[in-house]
mmCIF file of C-alpha atoms and ligand atoms in Angstrom:
data_model
loop_
_atom_site.group_PDB
_atom_site.id
_atom_site.type_symbol
_atom_site.label_atom_id
_atom_site.label_comp_id
_atom_site.label_asym_id
_atom_site.label_seq_id
_atom_site.Cartn_x
_atom_site.Cartn_y
_atom_site.Cartn_z
ATOM 1 C CA UNK A 1 -1.750 6.137 -17.847
ATOM 2 C CA UNK A 2 -0.720 9.746 -18.476
ATOM 3 C CA UNK A 3 2.124 9.610 -20.998
ATOM 4 C CA UNK A 4 4.241 12.454 -22.373
ATOM 5 C CA UNK A 5 5.708 11.722 -25.795
ATOM 6 C CA UNK A 6 8.944 13.678 -26.304
ATOM 7 C CA UNK A 7 10.006 14.147 -29.926
ATOM 8 C CA UNK A 8 13.494 15.168 -31.038
ATOM 9 C CA UNK A 9 14.903 16.157 -34.415
ATOM 10 C CA UNK A 10 15.507 13.014 -36.420
ATOM 11 C CA UNK A 11 13.805 11.800 -39.569
ATOM 12 C CA UNK A 12 11.986 9.116 -37.519
ATOM 13 C CA UNK A 13 9.987 11.982 -35.975
ATOM 14 C CA UNK A 14 7.533 11.390 -38.822
ATOM 15 C CA UNK A 15 6.481 8.212 -36.945
ATOM 16 C CA UNK A 16 5.728 10.069 -33.694
ATOM 17 C CA UNK A 17 2.086 10.924 -34.577
ATOM 18 C CA UNK A 18 1.472 7.215 -35.218
ATOM 19 C CA UNK A 19 2.959 6.397 -31.787
ATOM 20 C CA UNK A 20 0.669 8.987 -30.175
ATOM 21 C CA UNK A 21 -2.341 7.516 -31.990
ATOM 22 C CA UNK A 22 -1.509 3.957 -30.879
ATOM 23 C CA UNK A 23 -0.981 5.047 -27.260
ATOM 24 C CA UNK A 24 -4.351 6.772 -27.239
ATOM 25 C CA UNK A 25 -5.960 3.723 -28.795
ATOM 26 C CA UNK A 26 -4.446 1.634 -25.966
ATOM 27 C CA UNK A 27 -6.302 3.877 -23.496
ATOM 28 C CA UNK A 28 -3.537 6.280 -22.434
ATOM 29 C CA UNK A 29 -3.826 10.055 -22.096
ATOM 30 C CA UNK A 30 -1.085 11.657 -24.165
ATOM 31 C CA UNK A 31 0.593 15.062 -24.323
ATOM 32 C CA UNK A 32 3.518 15.916 -26.579
ATOM 33 C CA UNK A 33 6.733 17.827 -25.988
ATOM 34 C CA UNK A 34 9.014 18.549 -28.942
ATOM 35 C CA UNK A 35 12.378 20.163 -29.594
ATOM 36 C CA UNK A 36 12.703 22.996 -32.094
ATOM 37 C CA UNK A 37 14.443 20.632 -34.539
ATOM 38 C CA UNK A 38 11.694 18.013 -34.201
ATOM 39 C CA UNK A 39 9.281 20.606 -35.594
ATOM 40 C CA UNK A 40 11.335 20.646 -38.813
ATOM 41 C CA UNK A 41 10.148 17.055 -39.355
ATOM 42 C CA UNK A 42 6.622 17.015 -37.910
ATOM 43 C CA UNK A 43 4.269 19.921 -37.370
ATOM 44 C CA UNK A 44 2.727 21.379 -34.246
ATOM 45 C CA UNK A 45 -0.730 21.071 -35.816
ATOM 46 C CA UNK A 46 -0.264 17.333 -36.397
ATOM 47 C CA UNK A 47 0.963 16.657 -32.852
ATOM 48 C CA UNK A 48 -1.741 18.795 -31.224
ATOM 49 C CA UNK A 49 -4.428 17.154 -33.343
ATOM 50 C CA UNK A 50 -3.440 13.539 -32.678
ATOM 51 C CA UNK A 51 -2.795 14.115 -28.961
ATOM 52 C CA UNK A 52 -5.779 16.444 -28.461
ATOM 53 C CA UNK A 53 -3.637 18.667 -26.209
ATOM 54 C CA UNK A 54 -1.386 21.730 -26.580
ATOM 55 C CA UNK A 55 2.218 20.969 -27.551
ATOM 56 C CA UNK A 56 5.009 21.876 -25.139
ATOM 57 C CA UNK A 57 8.006 23.144 -27.103
ATOM 58 C CA UNK A 58 8.997 26.557 -25.831
ATOM 59 C CA UNK A 59 10.515 26.966 -22.386
ATOM 60 C CA UNK A 60 9.486 30.624 -22.193
ATOM 61 C CA UNK A 61 6.242 30.827 -24.186
ATOM 62 C CA UNK A 62 3.781 30.622 -21.325
ATOM 63 C CA UNK A 63 5.939 32.507 -18.823
ATOM 64 C CA UNK A 64 5.069 29.747 -16.321
ATOM 65 C CA UNK A 65 7.001 26.767 -15.044
ATOM 66 C CA UNK A 66 5.339 24.416 -17.463
ATOM 67 C CA UNK A 67 8.144 21.843 -17.307
ATOM 68 C CA UNK A 68 7.206 21.345 -13.637
ATOM 69 C CA UNK A 69 3.431 21.189 -14.118
ATOM 70 C CA UNK A 70 3.889 18.805 -17.057
ATOM 71 C CA UNK A 71 6.277 16.693 -14.949
ATOM 72 C CA UNK A 72 3.630 16.540 -12.186
ATOM 73 C CA UNK A 73 0.973 15.543 -14.745
ATOM 74 C CA UNK A 74 2.952 12.809 -16.534
ATOM 75 C CA UNK A 75 3.345 9.283 -15.201
ATOM 76 C CA UNK A 76 5.786 8.302 -17.922
ATOM 77 C CA UNK A 77 7.929 10.075 -20.518
ATOM 78 C CA UNK A 78 8.612 8.326 -23.829
ATOM 79 C CA UNK A 79 11.211 9.975 -26.068
ATOM 80 C CA UNK A 80 10.739 8.794 -29.655
ATOM 81 C CA UNK A 81 12.819 9.343 -31.617
ATOM 82 C CA UNK A 82 15.713 9.985 -29.222
ATOM 83 C CA UNK A 83 18.676 11.499 -31.074
ATOM 84 C CA UNK A 84 22.321 11.176 -30.033
ATOM 85 C CA UNK A 85 22.005 14.805 -28.968
ATOM 86 C CA UNK A 86 19.186 14.348 -26.431
ATOM 87 C CA UNK A 87 20.815 11.169 -25.066
ATOM 88 C CA UNK A 88 24.076 13.096 -24.570
ATOM 89 C CA UNK A 89 22.319 16.056 -22.983
ATOM 90 C CA UNK A 90 20.487 13.961 -20.401
ATOM 91 C CA UNK A 91 23.648 11.954 -19.621
ATOM 92 C CA UNK A 92 25.457 15.251 -18.953
ATOM 93 C CA UNK A 93 22.626 16.967 -17.105
ATOM 94 C CA UNK A 94 22.140 19.670 -19.741
ATOM 95 C CA UNK A 95 18.769 21.434 -19.794
ATOM 96 C CA UNK A 96 18.784 24.084 -22.516
ATOM 97 C CA UNK A 97 15.361 23.712 -24.080
ATOM 98 C CA UNK A 98 11.838 22.624 -23.195
ATOM 99 C CA UNK A 99 12.277 18.852 -23.613
ATOM 100 C CA UNK A 100 15.722 18.508 -21.994
ATOM 101 C CA UNK A 101 14.505 20.602 -19.035
ATOM 102 C CA UNK A 102 11.446 18.384 -18.687
ATOM 103 C CA UNK A 103 13.649 15.273 -18.841
ATOM 104 C CA UNK A 104 15.802 16.451 -15.922
ATOM 105 C CA UNK A 105 12.714 17.437 -13.927
ATOM 106 C CA UNK A 106 11.309 13.946 -14.590
ATOM 107 C CA UNK A 107 14.049 12.356 -12.480
ATOM 108 C CA UNK A 108 12.686 9.468 -10.432
ATOM 109 C CA UNK A 109 9.776 8.777 -12.796
ATOM 110 C CA UNK A 110 9.815 6.165 -15.574
ATOM 111 C CA UNK A 111 11.480 7.244 -18.817
ATOM 112 C CA UNK A 112 11.635 5.182 -22.003
ATOM 113 C CA UNK A 113 13.760 6.166 -25.006
ATOM 114 C CA UNK A 114 13.628 4.892 -28.577
ATOM 115 C CA UNK A 115 16.993 5.915 -30.061
ATOM 116 C CA UNK A 116 17.232 6.610 -33.794
ATOM 117 C CA UNK A 117 20.318 7.709 -35.668
ATOM 118 C CA UNK A 118 22.880 6.723 -38.280
ATOM 119 C CA UNK A 119 24.642 3.428 -37.422
ATOM 120 C CA UNK A 120 28.093 4.999 -37.065
ATOM 121 C CA UNK A 121 26.705 7.594 -34.697
ATOM 122 C CA UNK A 122 25.032 4.838 -32.651
ATOM 123 C CA UNK A 123 28.314 2.891 -32.486
ATOM 124 C CA UNK A 124 30.305 5.950 -31.348
ATOM 125 C CA UNK A 125 31.851 5.318 -27.909
ATOM 126 C CA UNK A 126 30.426 8.588 -26.585
ATOM 127 C CA UNK A 127 26.886 7.565 -27.541
ATOM 128 C CA UNK A 128 27.362 4.041 -26.163
ATOM 129 C CA UNK A 129 28.762 5.437 -22.914
ATOM 130 C CA UNK A 130 25.843 7.864 -22.599
ATOM 131 C CA UNK A 131 23.311 5.100 -23.268
ATOM 132 C CA UNK A 132 24.927 2.958 -20.547
ATOM 133 C CA UNK A 133 24.776 5.913 -18.147
ATOM 134 C CA UNK A 134 21.069 6.412 -18.819
ATOM 135 C CA UNK A 135 20.388 2.694 -18.444
ATOM 136 C CA UNK A 136 22.230 2.620 -15.113
ATOM 137 C CA UNK A 137 19.784 5.314 -13.957
ATOM 138 C CA UNK A 138 16.852 3.084 -14.870
ATOM 139 C CA UNK A 139 15.984 4.724 -18.226
ATOM 140 C CA UNK A 140 14.734 2.006 -20.569
ATOM 141 C CA UNK A 141 15.889 1.807 -24.174
ATOM 142 C CA UNK A 142 13.661 0.298 -26.844
ATOM 143 C CA UNK A 143 15.707 -0.415 -29.956
ATOM 144 C CA UNK A 144 17.300 0.793 -32.105
ATOM 145 C CA UNK A 145 16.584 -1.873 -34.673
ATOM 146 C CA UNK A 146 18.726 -3.018 -37.565
ATOM 147 C CA UNK A 147 17.663 -2.161 -41.088
ATOM 148 C CA UNK A 148 17.782 0.361 -43.865
ATOM 149 C CA UNK A 149 18.423 3.885 -42.617
ATOM 150 C CA UNK A 150 17.270 7.189 -44.096
ATOM 151 C CA UNK A 151 20.843 8.000 -45.104
ATOM 152 C CA UNK A 152 20.813 5.040 -47.514
ATOM 153 C CA UNK A 153 23.002 2.600 -45.571
ATOM 154 C CA UNK A 154 21.964 -0.461 -43.599
ATOM 155 C CA UNK A 155 22.846 -1.007 -39.942
ATOM 156 C CA UNK A 156 21.734 -0.608 -36.354
ATOM 157 C CA UNK A 157 20.063 2.759 -35.842
ATOM 158 C CA UNK A 158 16.434 2.539 -36.980
ATOM 159 C CA UNK A 159 13.852 3.628 -34.465
ATOM 160 C CA UNK A 160 11.784 0.732 -33.121
ATOM 161 C CA UNK A 161 8.354 0.611 -34.767
ATOM 162 C CA UNK A 162 5.623 2.547 -32.890
ATOM 163 C CA UNK A 163 3.743 -0.669 -32.061
ATOM 164 C CA UNK A 164 6.937 -2.179 -30.578
ATOM 165 C CA UNK A 165 7.344 0.907 -28.386
ATOM 166 C CA UNK A 166 3.732 0.596 -27.189
ATOM 167 C CA UNK A 167 4.270 -3.128 -26.450
ATOM 168 C CA UNK A 168 7.518 -2.449 -24.576
ATOM 169 C CA UNK A 169 5.743 0.077 -22.349
ATOM 170 C CA UNK A 170 3.188 -2.597 -21.438
ATOM 171 C CA UNK A 171 5.793 -5.283 -20.767
ATOM 172 C CA UNK A 172 7.820 -3.131 -18.418
ATOM 173 C CA UNK A 173 4.674 -2.710 -16.352
ATOM 174 C CA UNK A 174 5.596 0.857 -15.487
ATOM 175 C CA UNK A 175 3.965 2.031 -12.297
ATOM 176 C CA UNK A 176 2.392 -1.340 -11.694
ATOM 177 C CA UNK A 177 3.875 -1.224 -8.197
ATOM 178 C CA UNK A 178 2.476 2.226 -7.481
ATOM 179 C CA UNK A 179 1.514 2.484 -3.804
ATOM 180 C CA UNK A 180 3.642 -0.522 -2.819
ATOM 181 C CA UNK A 181 6.719 -0.511 -0.572
ATOM 182 C CA UNK A 182 9.589 -2.979 -1.182
ATOM 183 C CA UNK A 183 12.678 -3.819 0.816
ATOM 184 C CA UNK A 184 15.979 -4.588 -0.931
ATOM 185 C CA UNK A 185 19.237 -5.634 0.756
ATOM 186 C CA UNK A 186 22.480 -5.069 -1.151
ATOM 187 C CA UNK A 187 26.246 -5.243 -0.985
ATOM 188 C CA UNK A 188 28.607 -7.006 1.399
ATOM 189 C CA UNK A 189 28.732 -6.802 5.179
ATOM 190 C CA UNK A 190 31.877 -5.979 7.099
ATOM 191 C CA UNK A 191 32.480 -7.809 10.358
ATOM 192 C CA UNK A 192 34.942 -5.988 12.568
ATOM 193 C CA UNK A 193 38.003 -7.723 13.962
ATOM 194 C CA UNK A 194 39.422 -4.627 15.641
ATOM 195 C CA UNK A 195 39.366 -0.865 15.131
ATOM 196 C CA UNK A 196 41.090 -1.073 11.710
ATOM 197 C CA UNK A 197 40.351 -4.558 10.302
ATOM 198 C CA UNK A 198 37.312 -6.466 9.175
ATOM 199 C CA UNK A 199 36.153 -9.630 7.414
ATOM 200 C CA UNK A 200 34.325 -8.779 4.182
ATOM 201 C CA UNK A 201 33.620 -10.087 0.687
ATOM 202 C CA UNK A 202 33.810 -8.912 -2.931
ATOM 203 C CA UNK A 203 30.120 -8.037 -3.406
ATOM 204 C CA UNK A 204 29.828 -4.662 -5.174
ATOM 205 C CA UNK A 205 26.150 -3.997 -4.455
ATOM 206 C CA UNK A 206 25.442 -3.477 -8.184
ATOM 207 C CA UNK A 207 22.673 -6.086 -8.370
ATOM 208 C CA UNK A 208 20.860 -4.724 -5.295
ATOM 209 C CA UNK A 209 21.123 -1.111 -6.487
ATOM 210 C CA UNK A 210 19.793 -2.139 -9.918
ATOM 211 C CA UNK A 211 16.865 -3.891 -8.179
ATOM 212 C CA UNK A 212 16.098 -0.805 -6.080
ATOM 213 C CA UNK A 213 16.138 1.448 -9.156
ATOM 214 C CA UNK A 214 13.986 -0.944 -11.179
ATOM 215 C CA UNK A 215 11.428 -1.223 -8.349
ATOM 216 C CA UNK A 216 11.310 2.581 -8.098
ATOM 217 C CA UNK A 217 10.967 2.761 -11.883
ATOM 218 C CA UNK A 218 7.921 0.488 -11.583
ATOM 219 C CA UNK A 219 6.371 2.926 -9.113
ATOM 220 C CA UNK A 220 7.290 1.341 -5.745
ATOM 221 C CA UNK A 221 8.704 3.108 -2.700
ATOM 222 C CA UNK A 222 11.939 1.312 -1.875
ATOM 223 C CA UNK A 223 13.796 0.769 1.400
ATOM 224 C CA UNK A 224 17.336 -0.077 0.301
ATOM 225 C CA UNK A 225 19.436 -1.489 3.142
ATOM 226 C CA UNK A 226 22.999 -1.656 1.890
ATOM 227 C CA UNK A 227 26.326 -2.739 3.282
ATOM 228 C CA UNK A 228 29.494 -0.729 2.497
ATOM 229 C CA UNK A 229 29.666 0.219 -1.204
ATOM 230 C CA UNK A 230 30.689 3.272 -3.192
ATOM 231 C CA UNK A 231 27.469 3.170 -5.227
ATOM 232 C CA UNK A 232 24.793 5.847 -5.069
ATOM 233 C CA UNK A 233 21.184 5.948 -6.176
ATOM 234 C CA UNK A 234 21.465 8.678 -8.757
ATOM 235 C CA UNK A 235 18.016 9.707 -9.782
ATOM 236 C CA UNK A 236 15.178 8.155 -7.921
ATOM 237 C CA UNK A 237 13.500 10.055 -5.143
ATOM 238 C CA UNK A 238 11.544 6.925 -4.313
ATOM 239 C CA UNK A 239 14.511 5.085 -2.769
ATOM 240 C CA UNK A 240 15.280 5.440 0.950
ATOM 241 C CA UNK A 241 18.879 4.375 1.436
ATOM 242 C CA UNK A 242 19.851 2.864 4.832
ATOM 243 C CA UNK A 243 23.642 2.461 4.996
ATOM 244 C CA UNK A 244 24.825 -0.225 7.406
ATOM 245 C CA UNK A 245 28.092 -2.032 8.029
ATOM 246 C CA UNK A 246 27.615 -5.393 9.745
ATOM 247 C CA UNK A 247 25.177 -8.279 9.352
ATOM 248 C CA UNK A 248 23.614 -7.421 12.696
ATOM 249 C CA UNK A 249 23.003 -3.802 11.626
ATOM 250 C CA UNK A 250 21.502 -5.060 8.352
ATOM 251 C CA UNK A 251 19.319 -7.469 10.331
ATOM 252 C CA UNK A 252 18.040 -4.651 12.576
ATOM 253 C CA UNK A 253 17.207 -2.340 9.644
ATOM 254 C CA UNK A 254 15.597 -5.076 7.504
ATOM 255 C CA UNK A 255 13.425 -6.566 10.256
ATOM 256 C CA UNK A 256 12.267 -3.056 11.219
ATOM 257 C CA UNK A 257 10.993 -2.115 7.732
ATOM 258 C CA UNK A 258 9.777 -5.522 6.489
ATOM 259 C CA UNK A 259 6.363 -5.453 8.261
ATOM 260 C CA UNK A 260 5.504 -2.276 6.256
ATOM 261 C CA UNK A 261 6.533 -3.820 2.918
ATOM 262 C CA UNK A 262 4.647 -5.668 0.191
ATOM 263 C CA UNK A 263 7.739 -7.650 -0.561
ATOM 264 C CA UNK A 264 11.470 -7.995 -0.085
ATOM 265 C CA UNK A 265 14.350 -9.006 -2.347
ATOM 266 C CA UNK A 266 17.460 -9.942 -0.401
ATOM 267 C CA UNK A 267 20.501 -9.728 -2.647
ATOM 268 C CA UNK A 268 23.105 -8.815 -0.007
ATOM 269 C CA UNK A 269 26.127 -11.064 0.466
ATOM 270 C CA UNK A 270 25.790 -11.292 4.227
ATOM 271 C CA UNK A 271 28.716 -12.694 6.200
ATOM 272 C CA UNK A 272 27.573 -15.916 7.808
ATOM 273 C CA UNK A 273 30.052 -15.494 10.685
ATOM 274 C CA UNK A 274 31.633 -12.633 12.651
ATOM 275 C CA UNK A 275 34.544 -12.518 15.080
ATOM 276 C CA UNK A 276 33.366 -13.504 18.557
ATOM 277 C CA UNK A 277 35.032 -10.400 19.928
ATOM 278 C CA UNK A 278 35.892 -7.040 18.383
ATOM 279 C CA UNK A 279 38.880 -5.288 19.926
ATOM 280 C CA UNK A 280 38.414 -1.534 20.426
ATOM 281 C CA UNK A 281 42.082 -0.936 19.548
ATOM 282 C CA UNK A 282 44.393 -2.218 16.806
ATOM 283 C CA UNK A 283 45.489 -5.758 17.659
ATOM 284 C CA UNK A 284 49.279 -6.129 17.848
ATOM 285 C CA UNK A 285 51.295 -9.102 16.665
ATOM 286 C CA UNK A 286 51.714 -11.288 19.717
ATOM 287 C CA UNK A 287 55.063 -12.764 18.740
ATOM 288 C CA UNK A 288 53.777 -16.234 17.945
ATOM 289 C CA UNK A 289 53.690 -17.726 14.409
ATOM 290 C CA UNK A 290 49.927 -17.947 14.013
ATOM 291 C CA UNK A 291 46.735 -16.458 15.265
ATOM 292 C CA UNK A 292 43.308 -17.995 15.788
ATOM 293 C CA UNK A 293 40.182 -15.961 15.308
ATOM 294 C CA UNK A 294 37.053 -17.329 16.930
ATOM 295 C CA UNK A 295 33.931 -16.813 14.821
ATOM 296 C CA UNK A 296 30.275 -16.937 15.833
ATOM 297 C CA UNK A 297 27.262 -17.210 13.553
ATOM 298 C CA UNK A 298 25.354 -14.132 12.367
ATOM 299 C CA UNK A 299 21.558 -14.036 12.316
ATOM 300 C CA UNK A 300 20.052 -15.170 9.006
ATOM 301 C CA UNK A 301 18.060 -12.152 7.816
ATOM 302 C CA UNK A 302 16.309 -13.992 5.000
ATOM 303 C CA UNK A 303 15.207 -16.897 7.212
ATOM 304 C CA UNK A 304 13.999 -14.443 9.861
ATOM 305 C CA UNK A 305 11.877 -12.564 7.305
ATOM 306 C CA UNK A 306 10.591 -15.952 6.094
ATOM 307 C CA UNK A 307 9.352 -16.570 9.637
ATOM 308 C CA UNK A 308 7.777 -13.090 9.885
ATOM 309 C CA UNK A 309 6.113 -13.193 6.453
ATOM 310 C CA UNK A 310 2.380 -12.410 6.381
ATOM 311 C CA UNK A 311 -0.201 -13.468 3.801
ATOM 312 C CA UNK A 312 0.257 -11.307 0.699
ATOM 313 C CA UNK A 313 3.946 -10.477 1.255
ATOM 314 C CA UNK A 314 6.432 -11.751 -1.347
ATOM 315 C CA UNK A 315 9.883 -12.842 -0.230
ATOM 316 C CA UNK A 316 12.737 -13.348 -2.692
ATOM 317 C CA UNK A 317 16.202 -14.637 -1.848
ATOM 318 C CA UNK A 318 19.397 -15.131 -3.804
ATOM 319 C CA UNK A 319 21.603 -18.197 -3.926
ATOM 320 C CA UNK A 320 25.150 -18.198 -5.217
ATOM 321 C CA UNK A 321 26.131 -21.780 -5.887
ATOM 322 C CA UNK A 322 29.012 -23.638 -7.442
ATOM 323 C CA UNK A 323 27.653 -27.199 -7.553
ATOM 324 C CA UNK A 324 24.306 -28.995 -7.218
ATOM 325 C CA UNK A 325 22.974 -25.526 -7.982
ATOM 326 C CA UNK A 326 19.274 -26.174 -8.519
ATOM 327 C CA UNK A 327 18.878 -28.709 -5.716
ATOM 328 C CA UNK A 328 20.619 -26.395 -3.231
ATOM 329 C CA UNK A 329 18.544 -23.414 -4.343
ATOM 330 C CA UNK A 330 15.315 -25.412 -4.034
ATOM 331 C CA UNK A 331 16.315 -26.511 -0.520
ATOM 332 C CA UNK A 332 16.971 -22.871 0.505
ATOM 333 C CA UNK A 333 13.627 -21.786 -0.937
ATOM 334 C CA UNK A 334 11.776 -24.274 1.247
ATOM 335 C CA UNK A 335 13.914 -23.924 4.368
ATOM 336 C CA UNK A 336 13.681 -20.119 4.437
ATOM 337 C CA UNK A 337 9.959 -19.982 3.429
ATOM 338 C CA UNK A 338 10.602 -18.007 0.210
ATOM 339 C CA UNK A 339 8.309 -17.375 -2.736
ATOM 340 C CA UNK A 340 11.177 -17.161 -5.230
ATOM 341 C CA UNK A 341 14.885 -17.806 -5.236
ATOM 342 C CA UNK A 342 17.235 -16.245 -7.767
ATOM 343 C CA UNK A 343 20.058 -18.624 -8.540
ATOM 344 C CA UNK A 344 23.450 -17.380 -9.711
ATOM 345 C CA UNK A 345 25.734 -20.125 -10.793
ATOM 346 C CA UNK A 346 29.397 -19.251 -10.501
ATOM 347 C CA UNK A 347 29.958 -21.652 -13.393
ATOM 348 C CA UNK A 348 28.269 -19.155 -15.743
ATOM 349 C CA UNK A 349 30.752 -16.690 -17.254
ATOM 350 C CA UNK A 350 29.846 -13.049 -16.626
ATOM 351 C CA UNK A 351 27.727 -13.817 -13.536
ATOM 352 C CA UNK A 352 28.527 -13.033 -9.918
ATOM 353 C CA UNK A 353 30.471 -10.411 -7.977
ATOM 354 C CA UNK A 354 31.816 -7.140 -9.352
ATOM 355 C CA UNK A 355 30.837 -7.616 -13.014
ATOM 356 C CA UNK A 356 28.183 -5.534 -14.800
ATOM 357 C CA UNK A 357 26.345 -8.538 -16.218
ATOM 358 C CA UNK A 358 24.478 -11.441 -14.724
ATOM 359 C CA UNK A 359 22.751 -14.663 -15.745
ATOM 360 C CA UNK A 360 20.127 -16.031 -13.404
ATOM 361 C CA UNK A 361 17.550 -18.774 -12.897
ATOM 362 C CA UNK A 362 14.443 -17.651 -11.038
ATOM 363 C CA UNK A 363 12.801 -20.580 -9.285
ATOM 364 C CA UNK A 364 9.288 -20.155 -7.850
ATOM 365 C CA UNK A 365 7.653 -21.951 -4.946
ATOM 366 C CA UNK A 366 4.948 -22.916 -7.463
ATOM 367 C CA UNK A 367 7.552 -24.845 -9.497
ATOM 368 C CA UNK A 368 7.969 -22.090 -12.126
ATOM 369 C CA UNK A 369 11.438 -21.640 -13.578
ATOM 370 C CA UNK A 370 12.658 -18.643 -15.608
ATOM 371 C CA UNK A 371 16.124 -18.687 -17.127
ATOM 372 C CA UNK A 372 17.742 -15.478 -18.358
ATOM 373 C CA UNK A 373 20.408 -15.068 -21.002
ATOM 374 C CA UNK A 374 23.511 -13.063 -20.021
ATOM 375 C CA UNK A 375 22.081 -9.575 -19.451
ATOM 376 C CA UNK A 376 23.106 -6.292 -17.857
ATOM 377 C CA UNK A 377 22.302 -6.155 -14.132
ATOM 378 C CA UNK A 378 19.625 -3.527 -14.937
ATOM 379 C CA UNK A 379 17.914 -5.933 -17.351
ATOM 380 C CA UNK A 380 18.213 -8.825 -14.886
ATOM 381 C CA UNK A 381 16.649 -6.590 -12.214
ATOM 382 C CA UNK A 382 13.651 -5.860 -14.445
ATOM 383 C CA UNK A 383 13.263 -9.553 -15.301
ATOM 384 C CA UNK A 384 13.300 -10.501 -11.600
ATOM 385 C CA UNK A 385 10.749 -7.831 -10.746
ATOM 386 C CA UNK A 386 8.455 -8.766 -13.627
ATOM 387 C CA UNK A 387 8.638 -12.433 -12.623
ATOM 388 C CA UNK A 388 8.032 -12.016 -8.894
ATOM 389 C CA UNK A 389 5.225 -9.450 -9.273
ATOM 390 C CA UNK A 390 3.271 -11.060 -12.104
HETATM 391 N N1 CTP B 401 21.168 -14.080 3.748
HETATM 392 C C1 CTP B 401 20.686 -13.294 4.763
HETATM 393 N N2 CTP B 401 21.290 -13.294 5.994
HETATM 394 C C2 CTP B 401 22.351 -14.091 6.236
HETATM 395 C C3 CTP B 401 22.863 -14.902 5.204
HETATM 396 C C4 CTP B 401 22.241 -14.863 3.967
HETATM 397 O O1 CTP B 401 19.729 -12.574 4.533
HETATM 398 N N3 CTP B 401 22.913 -14.066 7.419
HETATM 399 C C5 CTP B 401 20.483 -14.102 2.437
HETATM 400 C C6 CTP B 401 21.248 -13.516 1.288
HETATM 401 O O2 CTP B 401 20.969 -12.137 1.122
HETATM 402 C C7 CTP B 401 20.720 -14.329 0.112
HETATM 403 C C8 CTP B 401 20.497 -15.696 0.738
HETATM 404 O O3 CTP B 401 20.287 -15.449 2.111
HETATM 405 O O4 CTP B 401 19.466 -13.862 -0.330
HETATM 406 C C9 CTP B 401 21.680 -16.617 0.582
HETATM 407 O O5 CTP B 401 21.442 -17.736 1.348
HETATM 408 P P1 CTP B 401 22.575 -18.438 2.175
HETATM 409 O O6 CTP B 401 21.952 -19.629 2.807
HETATM 410 O O7 CTP B 401 23.325 -17.539 3.042
HETATM 411 O O8 CTP B 401 23.518 -18.797 1.044
HETATM 412 P P2 CTP B 401 24.951 -19.150 1.294
HETATM 413 O O9 CTP B 401 25.690 -18.102 2.091
HETATM 414 O O10 CTP B 401 25.461 -19.420 -0.056
HETATM 415 O O11 CTP B 401 24.716 -20.410 2.226
HETATM 416 P P3 CTP B 401 25.470 -21.748 2.244
HETATM 417 O O12 CTP B 401 26.768 -21.381 2.815
HETATM 418 O O13 CTP B 401 24.584 -22.550 3.127
HETATM 419 O O14 CTP B 401 25.482 -22.197 0.824
#
């Protein structure tokens, strides 16, 4: 893989040449980009010698748009060490030097950061908020680790060791889905009662959006079919967003794209029923005490895709259960012809609708079973993708 190592101005920059050496040993092509402050800690000669390529550190030196040609060349950007400053700049969209400009241009491609700073700086709410922002865009963080820091204190803030960074790059399987197309469904569906009312549910779409971003981060083209949600895909150019409202619209969009996909992950909370009739005006109270709404069943998108599935396509469904969780999930897996089912148990705290975390059990048709701890939805998304594509 073609990897750009970005180096910023922290004492851990002295480990960057070792990271470059290990990446090259693992068979990657490496080029370096450094900030002005990084070059106070590690020299241009060292970085150019270990990488075997010219260093990119001056936005204006060549008079060309090198941040764009380097962005086109690189398949992954690893920032090690990543200071609080570079994390804050990317989170705010600031591009005032060579590396920060390259980082913004790299939008939509995989970025890994290995933060390193004093423990109080790491714990600062601004830094934590910025890190969460970057993670929500699909940027992966490796570390920081706990230990003795250069400033003499002990705490969380040490850069992960170069070998750990190399291992983390391998585990994430960046770009392993290059050339593949995946379908993701997300969010709730709204089923209209009349021109101003609908039946809906509390799904936020966060899990589906995290899946779409993680698939794009692994190199796939993504068709994201989402019900009503305020979420946006912020960085990835590889995600085609299809916004729909009802289960039937979601069905039409999903069945249209599925034949062109290598796989599909259906995380949407689709309404099982819709009103038999939708009034084209606002229904008035009719004077009586109660009102009866007749409901009819919606098409089951997941079961339909299970019936359409060709050899080589992977189909993943979700199950949200409150009791007999595993047995119910297993039954759905078989009935809908799935390869994997991701089980959310509403009994687990921090899992389910609206929250930023999730805890899942991924059950495979082959009898495999992967259980996650409570993780952010971004981390759960990566775990699901690693499991169903391995
Ligand atoms: N699903 C779908 N189309 C539907 C209903 C559900 O694609 N009309 C998908 C969901 O996206 C999810 C899985 O099916 O991946 C959930 O299965 P489902 O049988 O609907 O679960 P429940 O709604 O929990 O079903 P039940 O009421 O039978 O427990």
